[in-house]
CSV table of C-alpha atoms in Angstrom, one decimal:
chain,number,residue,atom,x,y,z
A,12,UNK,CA,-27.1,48.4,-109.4
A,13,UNK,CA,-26.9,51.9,-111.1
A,14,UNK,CA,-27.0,54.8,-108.8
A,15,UNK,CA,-25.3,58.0,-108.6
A,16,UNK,CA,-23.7,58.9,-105.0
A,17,UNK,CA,-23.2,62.1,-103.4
A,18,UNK,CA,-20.6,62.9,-100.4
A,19,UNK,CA,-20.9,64.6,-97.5
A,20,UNK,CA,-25.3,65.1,-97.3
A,21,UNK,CA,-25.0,67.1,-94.7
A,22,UNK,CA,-21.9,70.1,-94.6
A,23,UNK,CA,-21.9,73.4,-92.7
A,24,UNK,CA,-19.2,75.8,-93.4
A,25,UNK,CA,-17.9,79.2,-92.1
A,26,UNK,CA,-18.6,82.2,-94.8
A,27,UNK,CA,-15.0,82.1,-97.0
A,28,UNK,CA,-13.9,78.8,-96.2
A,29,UNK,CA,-13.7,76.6,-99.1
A,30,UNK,CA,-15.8,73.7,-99.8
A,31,UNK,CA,-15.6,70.1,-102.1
A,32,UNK,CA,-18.8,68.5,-103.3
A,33,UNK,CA,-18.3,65.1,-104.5
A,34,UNK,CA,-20.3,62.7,-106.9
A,35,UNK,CA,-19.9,59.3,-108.1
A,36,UNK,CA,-21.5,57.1,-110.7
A,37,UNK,CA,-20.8,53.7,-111.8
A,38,UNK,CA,-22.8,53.4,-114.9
A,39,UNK,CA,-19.9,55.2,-117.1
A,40,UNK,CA,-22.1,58.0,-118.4
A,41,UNK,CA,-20.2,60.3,-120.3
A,42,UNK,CA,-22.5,63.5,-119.2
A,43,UNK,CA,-23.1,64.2,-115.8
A,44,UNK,CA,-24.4,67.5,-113.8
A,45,UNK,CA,-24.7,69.6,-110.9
A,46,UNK,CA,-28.1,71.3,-109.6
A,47,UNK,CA,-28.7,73.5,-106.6
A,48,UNK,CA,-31.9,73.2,-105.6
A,49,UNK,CA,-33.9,76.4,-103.6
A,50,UNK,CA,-37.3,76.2,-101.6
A,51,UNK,CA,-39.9,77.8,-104.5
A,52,UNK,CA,-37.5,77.1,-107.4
A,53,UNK,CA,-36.9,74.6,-110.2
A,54,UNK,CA,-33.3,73.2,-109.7
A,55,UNK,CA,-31.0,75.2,-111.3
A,56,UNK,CA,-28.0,74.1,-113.8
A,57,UNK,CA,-24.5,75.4,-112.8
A,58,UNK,CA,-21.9,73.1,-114.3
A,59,UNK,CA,-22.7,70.0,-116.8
A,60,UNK,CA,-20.3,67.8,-117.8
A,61,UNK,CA,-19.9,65.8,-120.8
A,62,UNK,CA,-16.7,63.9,-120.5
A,63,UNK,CA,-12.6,63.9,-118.8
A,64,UNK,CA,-12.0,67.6,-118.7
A,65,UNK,CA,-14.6,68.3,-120.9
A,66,UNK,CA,-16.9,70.6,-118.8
A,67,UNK,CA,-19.3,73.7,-119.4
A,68,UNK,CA,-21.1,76.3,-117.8
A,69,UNK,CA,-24.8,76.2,-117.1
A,70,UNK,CA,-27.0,78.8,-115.9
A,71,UNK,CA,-25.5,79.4,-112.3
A,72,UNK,CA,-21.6,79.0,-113.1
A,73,UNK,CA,-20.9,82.2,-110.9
A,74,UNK,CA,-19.0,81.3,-107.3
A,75,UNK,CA,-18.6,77.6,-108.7
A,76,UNK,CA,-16.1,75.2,-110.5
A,77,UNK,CA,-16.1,72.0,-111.1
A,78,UNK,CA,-13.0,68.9,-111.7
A,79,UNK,CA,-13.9,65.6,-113.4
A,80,UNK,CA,-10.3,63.6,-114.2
A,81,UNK,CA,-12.1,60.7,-114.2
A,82,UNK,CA,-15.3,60.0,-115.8
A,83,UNK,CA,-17.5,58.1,-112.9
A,84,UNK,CA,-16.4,61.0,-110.8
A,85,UNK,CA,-17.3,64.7,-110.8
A,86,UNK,CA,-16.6,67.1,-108.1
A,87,UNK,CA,-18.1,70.8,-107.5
A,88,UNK,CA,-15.8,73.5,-105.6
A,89,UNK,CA,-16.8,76.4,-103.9
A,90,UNK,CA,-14.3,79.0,-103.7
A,91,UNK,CA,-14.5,81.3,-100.7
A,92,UNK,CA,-18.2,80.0,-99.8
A,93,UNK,CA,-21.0,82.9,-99.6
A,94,UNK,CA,-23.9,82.4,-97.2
A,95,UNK,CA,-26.0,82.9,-100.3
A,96,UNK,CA,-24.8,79.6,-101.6
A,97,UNK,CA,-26.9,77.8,-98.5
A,98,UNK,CA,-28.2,75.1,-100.6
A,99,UNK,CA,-29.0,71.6,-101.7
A,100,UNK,CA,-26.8,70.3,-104.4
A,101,UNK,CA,-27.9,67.5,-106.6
A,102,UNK,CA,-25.4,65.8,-108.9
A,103,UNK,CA,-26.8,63.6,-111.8
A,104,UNK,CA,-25.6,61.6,-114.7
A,105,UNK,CA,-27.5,61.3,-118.1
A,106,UNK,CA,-27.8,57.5,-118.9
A,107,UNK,CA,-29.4,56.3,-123.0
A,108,UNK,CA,-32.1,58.2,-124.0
A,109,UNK,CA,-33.5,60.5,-121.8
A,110,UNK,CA,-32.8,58.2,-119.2
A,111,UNK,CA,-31.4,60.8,-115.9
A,112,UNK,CA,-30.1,59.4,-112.3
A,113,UNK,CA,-29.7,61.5,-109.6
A,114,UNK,CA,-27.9,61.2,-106.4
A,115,UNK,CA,-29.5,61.8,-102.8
A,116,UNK,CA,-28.4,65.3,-102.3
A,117,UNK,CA,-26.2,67.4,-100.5
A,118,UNK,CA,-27.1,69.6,-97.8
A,119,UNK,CA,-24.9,73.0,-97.5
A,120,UNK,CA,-25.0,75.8,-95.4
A,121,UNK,CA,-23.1,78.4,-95.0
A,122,UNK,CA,-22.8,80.7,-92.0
B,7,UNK,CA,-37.8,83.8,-116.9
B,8,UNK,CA,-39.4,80.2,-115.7
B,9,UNK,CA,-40.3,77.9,-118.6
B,10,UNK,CA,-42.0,74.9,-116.4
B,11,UNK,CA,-45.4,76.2,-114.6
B,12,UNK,CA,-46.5,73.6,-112.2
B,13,UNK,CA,-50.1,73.5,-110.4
B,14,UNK,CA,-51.2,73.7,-107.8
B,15,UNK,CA,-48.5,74.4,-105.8
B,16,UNK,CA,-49.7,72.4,-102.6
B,17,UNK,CA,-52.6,69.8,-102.5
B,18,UNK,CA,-54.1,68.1,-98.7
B,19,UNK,CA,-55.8,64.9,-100.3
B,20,UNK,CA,-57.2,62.1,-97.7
B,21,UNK,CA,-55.6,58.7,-98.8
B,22,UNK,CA,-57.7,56.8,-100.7
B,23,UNK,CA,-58.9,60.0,-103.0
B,24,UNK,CA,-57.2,60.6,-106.2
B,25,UNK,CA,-55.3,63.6,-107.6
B,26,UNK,CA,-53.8,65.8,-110.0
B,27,UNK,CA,-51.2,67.5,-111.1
B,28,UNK,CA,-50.9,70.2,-114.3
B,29,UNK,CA,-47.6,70.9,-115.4
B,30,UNK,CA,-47.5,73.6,-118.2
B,31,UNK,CA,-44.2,74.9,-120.2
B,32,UNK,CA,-43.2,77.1,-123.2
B,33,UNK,CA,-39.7,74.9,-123.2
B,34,UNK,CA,-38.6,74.6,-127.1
B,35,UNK,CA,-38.3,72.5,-128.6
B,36,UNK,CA,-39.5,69.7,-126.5
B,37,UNK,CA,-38.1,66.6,-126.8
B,38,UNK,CA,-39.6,64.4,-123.4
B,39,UNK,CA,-41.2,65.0,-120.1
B,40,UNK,CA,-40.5,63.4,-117.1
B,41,UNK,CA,-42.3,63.4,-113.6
B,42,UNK,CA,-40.4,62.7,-111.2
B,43,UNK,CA,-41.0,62.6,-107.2
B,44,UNK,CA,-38.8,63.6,-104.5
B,45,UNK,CA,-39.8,62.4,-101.1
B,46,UNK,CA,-38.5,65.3,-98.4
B,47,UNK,CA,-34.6,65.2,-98.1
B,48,UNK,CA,-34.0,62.3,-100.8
B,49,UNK,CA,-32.8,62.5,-104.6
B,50,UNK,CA,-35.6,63.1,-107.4
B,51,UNK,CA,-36.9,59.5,-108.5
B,52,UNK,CA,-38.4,58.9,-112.1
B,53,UNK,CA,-41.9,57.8,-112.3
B,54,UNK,CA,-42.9,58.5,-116.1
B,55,UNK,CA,-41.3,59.9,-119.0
B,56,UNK,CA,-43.4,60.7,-121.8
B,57,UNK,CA,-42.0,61.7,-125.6
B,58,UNK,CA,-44.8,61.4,-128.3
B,59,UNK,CA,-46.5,64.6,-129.7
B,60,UNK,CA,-49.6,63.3,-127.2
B,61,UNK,CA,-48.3,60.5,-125.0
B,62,UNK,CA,-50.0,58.5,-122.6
B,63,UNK,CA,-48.1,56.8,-119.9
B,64,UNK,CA,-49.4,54.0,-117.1
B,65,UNK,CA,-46.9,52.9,-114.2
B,66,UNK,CA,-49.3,51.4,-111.5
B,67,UNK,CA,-51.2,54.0,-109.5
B,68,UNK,CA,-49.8,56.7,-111.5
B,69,UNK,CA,-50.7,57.6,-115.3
B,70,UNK,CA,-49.9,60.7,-117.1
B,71,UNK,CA,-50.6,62.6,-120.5
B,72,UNK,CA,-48.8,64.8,-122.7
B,73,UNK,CA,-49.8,67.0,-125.0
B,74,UNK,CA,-46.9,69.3,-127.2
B,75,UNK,CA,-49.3,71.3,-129.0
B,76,UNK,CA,-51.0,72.4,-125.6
B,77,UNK,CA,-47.1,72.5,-124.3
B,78,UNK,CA,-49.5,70.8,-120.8
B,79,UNK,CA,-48.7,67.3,-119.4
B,80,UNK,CA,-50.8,65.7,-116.0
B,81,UNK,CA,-49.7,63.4,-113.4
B,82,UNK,CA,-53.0,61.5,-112.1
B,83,UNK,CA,-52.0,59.2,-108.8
B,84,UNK,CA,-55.2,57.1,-107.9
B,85,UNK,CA,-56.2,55.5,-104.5
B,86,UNK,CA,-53.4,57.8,-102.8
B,87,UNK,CA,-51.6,56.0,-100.1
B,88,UNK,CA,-49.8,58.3,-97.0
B,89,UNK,CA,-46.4,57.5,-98.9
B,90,UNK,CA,-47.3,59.4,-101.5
B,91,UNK,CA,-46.6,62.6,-99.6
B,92,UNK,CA,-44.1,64.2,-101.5
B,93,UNK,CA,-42.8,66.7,-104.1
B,94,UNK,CA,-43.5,66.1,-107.7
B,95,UNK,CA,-41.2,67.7,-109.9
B,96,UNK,CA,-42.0,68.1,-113.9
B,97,UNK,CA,-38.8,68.1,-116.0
B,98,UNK,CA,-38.4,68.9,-119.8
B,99,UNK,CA,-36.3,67.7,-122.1
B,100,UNK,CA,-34.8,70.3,-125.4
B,101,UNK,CA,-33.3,67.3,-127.1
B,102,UNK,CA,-32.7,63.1,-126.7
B,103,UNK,CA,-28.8,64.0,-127.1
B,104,UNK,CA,-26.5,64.7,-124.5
B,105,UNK,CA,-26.4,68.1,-125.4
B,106,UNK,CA,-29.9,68.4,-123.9
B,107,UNK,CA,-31.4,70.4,-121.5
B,108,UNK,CA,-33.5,69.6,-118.8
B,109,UNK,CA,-35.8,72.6,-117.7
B,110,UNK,CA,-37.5,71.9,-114.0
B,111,UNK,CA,-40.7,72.6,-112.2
B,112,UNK,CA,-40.4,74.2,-108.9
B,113,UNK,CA,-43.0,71.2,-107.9
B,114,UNK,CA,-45.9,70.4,-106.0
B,115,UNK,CA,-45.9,69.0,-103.1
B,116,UNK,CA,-48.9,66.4,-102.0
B,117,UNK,CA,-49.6,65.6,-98.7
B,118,UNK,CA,-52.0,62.8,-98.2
B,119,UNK,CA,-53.4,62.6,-94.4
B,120,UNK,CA,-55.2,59.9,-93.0
């Protein structure tokens, strides 16, 4: 059964506390991703992933890093959470082709 | 600047009636499209994925067209049914390869009501 999972969907956090996304996959795809979403927006790219310690920036890297020592997981870190990064994180994982799974979502917000 | 135009941004259809949905994009190059949906508060689901220079795809109620010189793709759904309320999200593809983009829609959501 191939599915990507995201822990916690639901996280509330004081403004400069620090915060741990975490996704799993257990199709071993090399590349995997993470997205915030925004209400009017596209999801946005801030970190992709394509192997072990083999990560790059996307469009949003600012405020964000990310940590994947194995390769069916992949976490996202916030540093010092802003209220501005109130959001709904998607992870995904890039299966053959243009085949992409994504994970239920994670809720943040930060007050 | 946004490279995925989606239309219309909202849509009220009364299940039963049929729909659609116009995605434009000025993504290059352009490898695939993909609709997906995203019922409220769940992941993005895959519904199509089209990839030929103009594409046709059928999956059940829903069928969709691409065409790359137009840079335009639709989603049609037919015979709507109230679970069909959702957001439809249009994703483009750069490349096949892993060092591929994907460029995303901000959606439109359909509600179907009785």
């Amino acid at each position: 059964d191939m599915k990507v999972t995201q822990m916690p969907r639901y996280l509330i956090k004081r403004m400069g506390e620090n915060v741990l996304l975490e996704c799993g996959q257990d199709m071993s795809h090399e590349t995997m991703y993470w997205y915030r979403q925004d209400p009017g927006l596209g999801l946005q790219l801030i970190y992709i992933s394509y192997d072990v310690d083999s990560n790059s920036e996307g469009d949003i890297p600012k405020g964000y890093r990310v940590s994947r020592k194995k390769r069916e997981h992949f976490s996202l870190i916030l540093d010092s959470a802003k209220t501005n990064q109130t959001s709904v994180y998607f992870c995904a994982s890039k299966g053959a082709n243009t085949e992409v799974f994504f994970g239920k979502g994670t809720r943040l917000t930060v007050v | 600047k946004t490279q995925v135009e989606q239309s219309p941004q909202s849509l009220v259809v009364r299940q039963g009636e049929n729909c659609v949905l116009q995605c434009n994009y000025s993504v290059t190059p352009d490898n695939h499209l993909r609709w997906f949906k995203q019922d409220t508060g769940k992941g993005l689901v895959s519904l199509t994925v089209l990839v030929d220079q103009k594409d046709k795809t059928s999956n059940g109620r829903y069928s969709a067209t691409l065409d790359k010189d137009a840079k335009h793709s639709t989603l049609h759904i037919t015979a709507t049914l109230l679970d069909d309320t959702a957001t439809y999200i249009c994703v483009v593809g750069d490349r096949g390869s892993a060092l591929g983009r994907l460029h995303f829609g901000a959606g439109t959501q359909l509600i179907v009501i009785p």
